[in-house]
Amino acid sequence: MLWDLINWQKLKRALLYAIYMALVLLVQDALFSHISILGVRVMLVPAAAVAVGMFEGGVWGAVFSLALGFLADMSYGNTALFVALFPCIGFVSGALSRWLVNRRFFAYLCMALFFLALTALFQMAELLLMGQNAAELAWVGLWQTLFSLPFAAVLYFPCKSIAGARDKKG
Protein backbone atom coordinates (compact mmCIF):
# COMPACT_ATOMS: atom_id res chain seq x y z
CA MET A 1 0.00 0.00 0.00
CA LEU A 2 2.79 2.41 0.86
CA TRP A 3 4.60 1.43 -2.33
CA ASP A 4 1.61 2.63 -4.35
CA LEU A 5 2.41 6.20 -3.33
CA ILE A 6 5.75 6.14 -5.13
CA ASN A 7 5.80 7.09 -8.80
CA TRP A 8 8.45 4.70 -10.06
CA GLN A 9 8.61 6.31 -13.51
CA LYS A 10 9.53 9.70 -12.07
CA LEU A 11 12.01 8.11 -9.68
CA LYS A 12 13.66 6.26 -12.55
CA ARG A 13 13.81 9.43 -14.66
CA ALA A 14 15.34 11.40 -11.77
CA LEU A 15 17.96 8.69 -11.34
CA LEU A 16 18.76 8.78 -15.07
CA TYR A 17 19.16 12.57 -14.92
CA ALA A 18 21.41 12.22 -11.86
CA ILE A 19 23.60 9.77 -13.80
CA TYR A 20 23.54 12.15 -16.78
CA MET A 21 24.68 15.07 -14.58
CA ALA A 22 27.38 12.97 -12.93
CA LEU A 23 28.74 11.93 -16.32
CA VAL A 24 28.72 15.52 -17.60
CA LEU A 25 30.58 16.71 -14.51
CA LEU A 26 33.02 13.80 -14.73
CA VAL A 27 33.82 14.53 -18.39
CA GLN A 28 34.06 18.25 -17.66
CA ASP A 29 36.32 17.84 -14.65
CA ALA A 30 38.43 14.84 -15.65
CA LEU A 31 38.83 15.47 -19.35
CA PHE A 32 38.04 18.98 -20.52
CA SER A 33 39.60 20.77 -17.59
CA HIS A 34 42.97 19.34 -18.66
CA ILE A 35 42.67 19.89 -22.42
CA SER A 36 43.38 23.39 -23.64
CA ILE A 37 42.79 24.59 -27.21
CA LEU A 38 44.56 27.92 -27.84
CA GLY A 39 44.64 28.42 -24.08
CA VAL A 40 40.86 27.94 -23.76
CA ARG A 41 39.00 25.08 -22.08
CA VAL A 42 35.64 23.66 -23.15
CA MET A 43 32.69 24.28 -20.81
CA LEU A 44 29.90 21.68 -21.04
CA VAL A 45 27.87 22.21 -17.89
CA PRO A 46 25.69 25.17 -19.01
CA ALA A 47 24.58 23.20 -22.07
CA ALA A 48 23.52 20.33 -19.79
CA ALA A 49 21.42 22.79 -17.78
CA VAL A 50 19.81 23.97 -21.03
CA ALA A 51 19.04 20.40 -22.12
CA VAL A 52 17.44 19.38 -18.82
CA GLY A 53 15.43 22.60 -18.65
CA MET A 54 14.30 22.21 -22.23
CA PHE A 55 12.95 18.70 -21.77
CA GLU A 56 11.76 18.79 -18.16
CA GLY A 57 10.38 22.31 -17.92
CA GLY A 58 11.40 25.35 -15.93
CA VAL A 59 10.92 24.08 -12.38
CA TRP A 60 12.68 20.74 -12.80
CA GLY A 61 15.29 22.38 -15.00
CA ALA A 62 16.05 24.80 -12.19
CA VAL A 63 16.15 22.04 -9.56
CA PHE A 64 18.52 19.82 -11.52
CA SER A 65 20.60 22.81 -12.59
CA LEU A 66 20.91 23.93 -8.96
CA ALA A 67 22.46 20.57 -8.12
CA LEU A 68 24.61 20.83 -11.24
CA GLY A 69 25.74 24.35 -10.27
CA PHE A 70 26.51 23.31 -6.72
CA LEU A 71 28.67 20.40 -7.85
CA ALA A 72 30.36 22.51 -10.54
CA ASP A 73 31.19 25.22 -8.01
CA MET A 74 32.68 22.60 -5.70
CA SER A 75 34.71 21.22 -8.59
CA TYR A 76 36.02 24.60 -9.78
CA GLY A 77 36.33 26.29 -6.41
CA ASN A 78 34.09 29.20 -7.44
CA THR A 79 32.29 31.38 -4.98
CA ALA A 80 28.66 30.48 -5.85
CA LEU A 81 28.81 31.74 -9.45
CA PHE A 82 27.39 28.55 -10.94
CA VAL A 83 24.96 27.97 -8.07
CA ALA A 84 23.35 31.31 -8.88
CA LEU A 85 23.61 31.11 -12.68
CA PHE A 86 22.72 27.51 -13.61
CA PRO A 87 19.25 27.38 -11.98
CA CYS A 88 18.38 30.53 -13.91
CA ILE A 89 19.60 28.88 -17.11
CA GLY A 90 17.55 25.75 -16.41
CA PHE A 91 14.42 27.72 -15.58
CA VAL A 92 14.64 30.13 -18.52
CA SER A 93 15.38 27.37 -21.03
CA GLY A 94 12.43 25.40 -19.68
CA ALA A 95 10.13 28.41 -19.90
CA LEU A 96 11.34 29.24 -23.41
CA SER A 97 10.82 25.68 -24.60
CA ARG A 98 7.32 25.68 -23.19
CA TRP A 99 6.13 29.02 -24.54
CA LEU A 100 8.42 30.24 -27.32
CA VAL A 101 10.70 27.68 -28.98
CA ASN A 102 10.34 24.01 -29.84
CA ARG A 103 12.41 21.19 -28.40
CA ARG A 104 14.30 20.39 -31.57
CA PHE A 105 18.04 20.19 -32.03
CA PHE A 106 18.50 23.56 -33.74
CA ALA A 107 16.56 25.39 -31.00
CA TYR A 108 18.69 23.61 -28.40
CA LEU A 109 21.90 24.67 -30.14
CA CYS A 110 20.73 28.30 -30.29
CA MET A 111 19.84 28.32 -26.60
CA ALA A 112 23.06 26.50 -25.70
CA LEU A 113 25.08 29.07 -27.67
CA PHE A 114 23.34 31.95 -25.89
CA PHE A 115 23.75 30.47 -22.40
CA LEU A 116 27.35 29.40 -23.02
CA ALA A 117 28.09 33.00 -24.00
CA LEU A 118 26.21 34.25 -20.93
CA THR A 119 28.24 31.94 -18.69
CA ALA A 120 31.46 33.20 -20.28
CA LEU A 121 30.26 36.76 -19.67
CA PHE A 122 29.67 36.08 -15.97
CA GLN A 123 33.06 34.40 -15.69
CA MET A 124 34.65 37.45 -17.37
CA ALA A 125 32.82 39.89 -15.08
CA GLU A 126 34.38 38.27 -12.06
CA LEU A 127 37.86 38.67 -13.56
CA LEU A 128 37.17 42.22 -14.78
CA LEU A 129 36.51 43.25 -11.20
CA MET A 130 39.98 41.94 -10.36
CA GLY A 131 41.53 44.23 -12.97
CA GLN A 132 42.12 41.88 -15.91
CA ASN A 133 42.30 43.16 -19.49
CA ALA A 134 38.80 43.31 -21.02
CA ALA A 135 39.92 42.64 -24.61
CA GLU A 136 41.80 39.49 -23.66
CA LEU A 137 38.90 38.25 -21.57
CA ALA A 138 36.45 38.86 -24.40
CA TRP A 139 38.68 36.90 -26.75
CA VAL A 140 38.91 33.96 -24.33
CA GLY A 141 35.14 34.07 -23.70
CA LEU A 142 34.39 34.02 -27.41
CA TRP A 143 36.68 31.05 -28.05
CA GLN A 144 35.38 29.20 -25.00
CA THR A 145 31.84 29.57 -26.32
CA LEU A 146 32.73 28.51 -29.86
CA PHE A 147 34.83 25.53 -28.77
CA SER A 148 32.12 24.37 -26.35
CA LEU A 149 29.25 24.36 -28.82
CA PRO A 150 30.22 21.21 -30.82
CA PHE A 151 30.68 19.24 -27.61
CA ALA A 152 27.44 20.64 -26.21
CA ALA A 153 25.60 19.26 -29.24
CA VAL A 154 26.22 15.74 -27.94
CA LEU A 155 24.39 16.51 -24.67
CA TYR A 156 21.06 16.97 -26.44
CA PHE A 157 20.55 13.33 -27.36
CA PRO A 158 20.74 11.65 -23.93
CA CYS A 159 18.29 14.19 -22.52
CA LYS A 160 15.94 13.66 -25.43
CA SER A 161 16.14 9.92 -24.85
CA ILE A 162 15.36 10.22 -21.14
CA ALA A 163 12.45 12.57 -21.82
CA GLY A 164 11.25 10.38 -24.70
CA ALA A 165 10.93 7.42 -22.36
CA ARG A 166 8.54 9.53 -20.26
CA ASP A 167 6.47 10.57 -23.27
CA LYS A 168 6.06 6.99 -24.47
CA LYS A 169 4.80 5.74 -21.10
CA GLY A 170 2.39 8.60 -20.51
mmCIF file of C-alpha atoms in Angstrom:
data_model
loop_
_atom_site.group_PDB
_atom_site.id
_atom_site.type_symbol
_atom_site.label_atom_id
_atom_site.label_comp_id
_atom_site.label_asym_id
_atom_site.label_seq_id
_atom_site.Cartn_x
_atom_site.Cartn_y
_atom_site.Cartn_z
ATOM 1 C CA MET A 1 0.000 0.000 0.000
ATOM 2 C CA LEU A 2 2.792 2.408 0.864
ATOM 3 C CA TRP A 3 4.603 1.427 -2.327
ATOM 4 C CA ASP A 4 1.614 2.629 -4.355
ATOM 5 C CA LEU A 5 2.407 6.201 -3.329
ATOM 6 C CA ILE A 6 5.751 6.142 -5.132
ATOM 7 C CA ASN A 7 5.803 7.093 -8.799
ATOM 8 C CA TRP A 8 8.447 4.696 -10.065
ATOM 9 C CA GLN A 9 8.609 6.313 -13.513
ATOM 10 C CA LYS A 10 9.527 9.698 -12.066
ATOM 11 C CA LEU A 11 12.011 8.115 -9.681
ATOM 12 C CA LYS A 12 13.660 6.256 -12.552
ATOM 13 C CA ARG A 13 13.806 9.428 -14.657
ATOM 14 C CA ALA A 14 15.339 11.403 -11.767
ATOM 15 C CA LEU A 15 17.955 8.691 -11.341
ATOM 16 C CA LEU A 16 18.756 8.782 -15.065
ATOM 17 C CA TYR A 17 19.162 12.570 -14.921
ATOM 18 C CA ALA A 18 21.411 12.217 -11.861
ATOM 19 C CA ILE A 19 23.597 9.772 -13.796
ATOM 20 C CA TYR A 20 23.539 12.152 -16.777
ATOM 21 C CA MET A 21 24.677 15.069 -14.583
ATOM 22 C CA ALA A 22 27.379 12.966 -12.934
ATOM 23 C CA LEU A 23 28.742 11.928 -16.322
ATOM 24 C CA VAL A 24 28.719 15.516 -17.604
ATOM 25 C CA LEU A 25 30.577 16.706 -14.508
ATOM 26 C CA LEU A 26 33.017 13.804 -14.732
ATOM 27 C CA VAL A 27 33.823 14.526 -18.389
ATOM 28 C CA GLN A 28 34.064 18.254 -17.656
ATOM 29 C CA ASP A 29 36.322 17.842 -14.653
ATOM 30 C CA ALA A 30 38.427 14.842 -15.646
ATOM 31 C CA LEU A 31 38.832 15.468 -19.354
ATOM 32 C CA PHE A 32 38.037 18.981 -20.522
ATOM 33 C CA SER A 33 39.604 20.772 -17.589
ATOM 34 C CA HIS A 34 42.968 19.343 -18.659
ATOM 35 C CA ILE A 35 42.667 19.888 -22.421
ATOM 36 C CA SER A 36 43.377 23.390 -23.642
ATOM 37 C CA ILE A 37 42.790 24.589 -27.214
ATOM 38 C CA LEU A 38 44.563 27.917 -27.838
ATOM 39 C CA GLY A 39 44.637 28.423 -24.084
ATOM 40 C CA VAL A 40 40.865 27.938 -23.760
ATOM 41 C CA ARG A 41 39.004 25.084 -22.076
ATOM 42 C CA VAL A 42 35.644 23.664 -23.145
ATOM 43 C CA MET A 43 32.685 24.279 -20.808
ATOM 44 C CA LEU A 44 29.895 21.682 -21.041
ATOM 45 C CA VAL A 45 27.873 22.213 -17.888
ATOM 46 C CA PRO A 46 25.690 25.174 -19.012
ATOM 47 C CA ALA A 47 24.576 23.200 -22.066
ATOM 48 C CA ALA A 48 23.519 20.329 -19.794
ATOM 49 C CA ALA A 49 21.418 22.791 -17.782
ATOM 50 C CA VAL A 50 19.811 23.969 -21.029
ATOM 51 C CA ALA A 51 19.041 20.399 -22.120
ATOM 52 C CA VAL A 52 17.436 19.381 -18.822
ATOM 53 C CA GLY A 53 15.431 22.598 -18.650
ATOM 54 C CA MET A 54 14.302 22.213 -22.232
ATOM 55 C CA PHE A 55 12.949 18.699 -21.770
ATOM 56 C CA GLU A 56 11.757 18.790 -18.161
ATOM 57 C CA GLY A 57 10.382 22.308 -17.916
ATOM 58 C CA GLY A 58 11.396 25.350 -15.929
ATOM 59 C CA VAL A 59 10.918 24.080 -12.383
ATOM 60 C CA TRP A 60 12.681 20.742 -12.798
ATOM 61 C CA GLY A 61 15.290 22.375 -15.003
ATOM 62 C CA ALA A 62 16.045 24.802 -12.191
ATOM 63 C CA VAL A 63 16.151 22.039 -9.560
ATOM 64 C CA PHE A 64 18.518 19.816 -11.517
ATOM 65 C CA SER A 65 20.603 22.806 -12.586
ATOM 66 C CA LEU A 66 20.906 23.929 -8.965
ATOM 67 C CA ALA A 67 22.460 20.572 -8.117
ATOM 68 C CA LEU A 68 24.606 20.831 -11.237
ATOM 69 C CA GLY A 69 25.741 24.346 -10.275
ATOM 70 C CA PHE A 70 26.507 23.312 -6.718
ATOM 71 C CA LEU A 71 28.668 20.404 -7.847
ATOM 72 C CA ALA A 72 30.358 22.506 -10.540
ATOM 73 C CA ASP A 73 31.188 25.219 -8.005
ATOM 74 C CA MET A 74 32.684 22.602 -5.702
ATOM 75 C CA SER A 75 34.712 21.220 -8.591
ATOM 76 C CA TYR A 76 36.015 24.596 -9.780
ATOM 77 C CA GLY A 77 36.326 26.288 -6.408
ATOM 78 C CA ASN A 78 34.095 29.196 -7.442
ATOM 79 C CA THR A 79 32.289 31.378 -4.981
ATOM 80 C CA ALA A 80 28.665 30.483 -5.852
ATOM 81 C CA LEU A 81 28.806 31.737 -9.448
ATOM 82 C CA PHE A 82 27.394 28.553 -10.943
ATOM 83 C CA VAL A 83 24.957 27.970 -8.068
ATOM 84 C CA ALA A 84 23.350 31.307 -8.881
ATOM 85 C CA LEU A 85 23.608 31.105 -12.679
ATOM 86 C CA PHE A 86 22.715 27.513 -13.610
ATOM 87 C CA PRO A 87 19.248 27.377 -11.982
ATOM 88 C CA CYS A 88 18.379 30.535 -13.905
ATOM 89 C CA ILE A 89 19.599 28.876 -17.107
ATOM 90 C CA GLY A 90 17.552 25.746 -16.409
ATOM 91 C CA PHE A 91 14.422 27.722 -15.577
ATOM 92 C CA VAL A 92 14.642 30.128 -18.525
ATOM 93 C CA SER A 93 15.384 27.372 -21.035
ATOM 94 C CA GLY A 94 12.427 25.399 -19.684
ATOM 95 C CA ALA A 95 10.130 28.410 -19.904
ATOM 96 C CA LEU A 96 11.338 29.238 -23.409
ATOM 97 C CA SER A 97 10.824 25.680 -24.598
ATOM 98 C CA ARG A 98 7.321 25.682 -23.194
ATOM 99 C CA TRP A 99 6.134 29.022 -24.536
ATOM 100 C CA LEU A 100 8.418 30.236 -27.318
ATOM 101 C CA VAL A 101 10.701 27.676 -28.978
ATOM 102 C CA ASN A 102 10.344 24.013 -29.842
ATOM 103 C CA ARG A 103 12.411 21.186 -28.398
ATOM 104 C CA ARG A 104 14.303 20.391 -31.572
ATOM 105 C CA PHE A 105 18.043 20.192 -32.034
ATOM 106 C CA PHE A 106 18.504 23.560 -33.743
ATOM 107 C CA ALA A 107 16.563 25.386 -31.005
ATOM 108 C CA TYR A 108 18.687 23.607 -28.401
ATOM 109 C CA LEU A 109 21.903 24.668 -30.143
ATOM 110 C CA CYS A 110 20.727 28.298 -30.292
ATOM 111 C CA MET A 111 19.836 28.322 -26.599
ATOM 112 C CA ALA A 112 23.055 26.501 -25.695
ATOM 113 C CA LEU A 113 25.076 29.074 -27.665
ATOM 114 C CA PHE A 114 23.335 31.947 -25.889
ATOM 115 C CA PHE A 115 23.750 30.466 -22.403
ATOM 116 C CA LEU A 116 27.350 29.396 -23.021
ATOM 117 C CA ALA A 117 28.089 32.998 -24.004
ATOM 118 C CA LEU A 118 26.212 34.254 -20.928
ATOM 119 C CA THR A 119 28.237 31.939 -18.693
ATOM 120 C CA ALA A 120 31.460 33.203 -20.279
ATOM 121 C CA LEU A 121 30.259 36.763 -19.669
ATOM 122 C CA PHE A 122 29.672 36.084 -15.974
ATOM 123 C CA GLN A 123 33.060 34.405 -15.688
ATOM 124 C CA MET A 124 34.650 37.448 -17.371
ATOM 125 C CA ALA A 125 32.819 39.891 -15.085
ATOM 126 C CA GLU A 126 34.382 38.271 -12.058
ATOM 127 C CA LEU A 127 37.859 38.669 -13.563
ATOM 128 C CA LEU A 128 37.169 42.224 -14.780
ATOM 129 C CA LEU A 129 36.514 43.247 -11.202
ATOM 130 C CA MET A 130 39.977 41.943 -10.362
ATOM 131 C CA GLY A 131 41.528 44.233 -12.974
ATOM 132 C CA GLN A 132 42.117 41.883 -15.910
ATOM 133 C CA ASN A 133 42.300 43.163 -19.494
ATOM 134 C CA ALA A 134 38.799 43.307 -21.025
ATOM 135 C CA ALA A 135 39.915 42.638 -24.610
ATOM 136 C CA GLU A 136 41.801 39.492 -23.657
ATOM 137 C CA LEU A 137 38.902 38.253 -21.566
ATOM 138 C CA ALA A 138 36.445 38.858 -24.398
ATOM 139 C CA TRP A 139 38.676 36.897 -26.753
ATOM 140 C CA VAL A 140 38.906 33.964 -24.330
ATOM 141 C CA GLY A 141 35.145 34.073 -23.697
ATOM 142 C CA LEU A 142 34.389 34.018 -27.410
ATOM 143 C CA TRP A 143 36.684 31.055 -28.046
ATOM 144 C CA GLN A 144 35.380 29.197 -25.003
ATOM 145 C CA THR A 145 31.839 29.570 -26.316
ATOM 146 C CA LEU A 146 32.732 28.510 -29.855
ATOM 147 C CA PHE A 147 34.828 25.532 -28.770
ATOM 148 C CA SER A 148 32.123 24.371 -26.348
ATOM 149 C CA LEU A 149 29.251 24.357 -28.820
ATOM 150 C CA PRO A 150 30.222 21.214 -30.825
ATOM 151 C CA PHE A 151 30.681 19.242 -27.607
ATOM 152 C CA ALA A 152 27.441 20.644 -26.215
ATOM 153 C CA ALA A 153 25.602 19.262 -29.244
ATOM 154 C CA VAL A 154 26.225 15.743 -27.939
ATOM 155 C CA LEU A 155 24.392 16.510 -24.669
ATOM 156 C CA TYR A 156 21.060 16.966 -26.442
ATOM 157 C CA PHE A 157 20.550 13.331 -27.364
ATOM 158 C CA PRO A 158 20.745 11.648 -23.934
ATOM 159 C CA CYS A 159 18.287 14.193 -22.515
ATOM 160 C CA LYS A 160 15.943 13.660 -25.426
ATOM 161 C CA SER A 161 16.141 9.918 -24.852
ATOM 162 C CA ILE A 162 15.359 10.221 -21.137
ATOM 163 C CA ALA A 163 12.453 12.569 -21.816
ATOM 164 C CA GLY A 164 11.250 10.382 -24.701
ATOM 165 C CA ALA A 165 10.927 7.423 -22.358
ATOM 166 C CA ARG A 166 8.536 9.533 -20.256
ATOM 167 C CA ASP A 167 6.474 10.574 -23.267
ATOM 168 C CA LYS A 168 6.056 6.992 -24.466
ATOM 169 C CA LYS A 169 4.797 5.738 -21.103
ATOM 170 C CA GLY A 170 2.387 8.600 -20.513
#
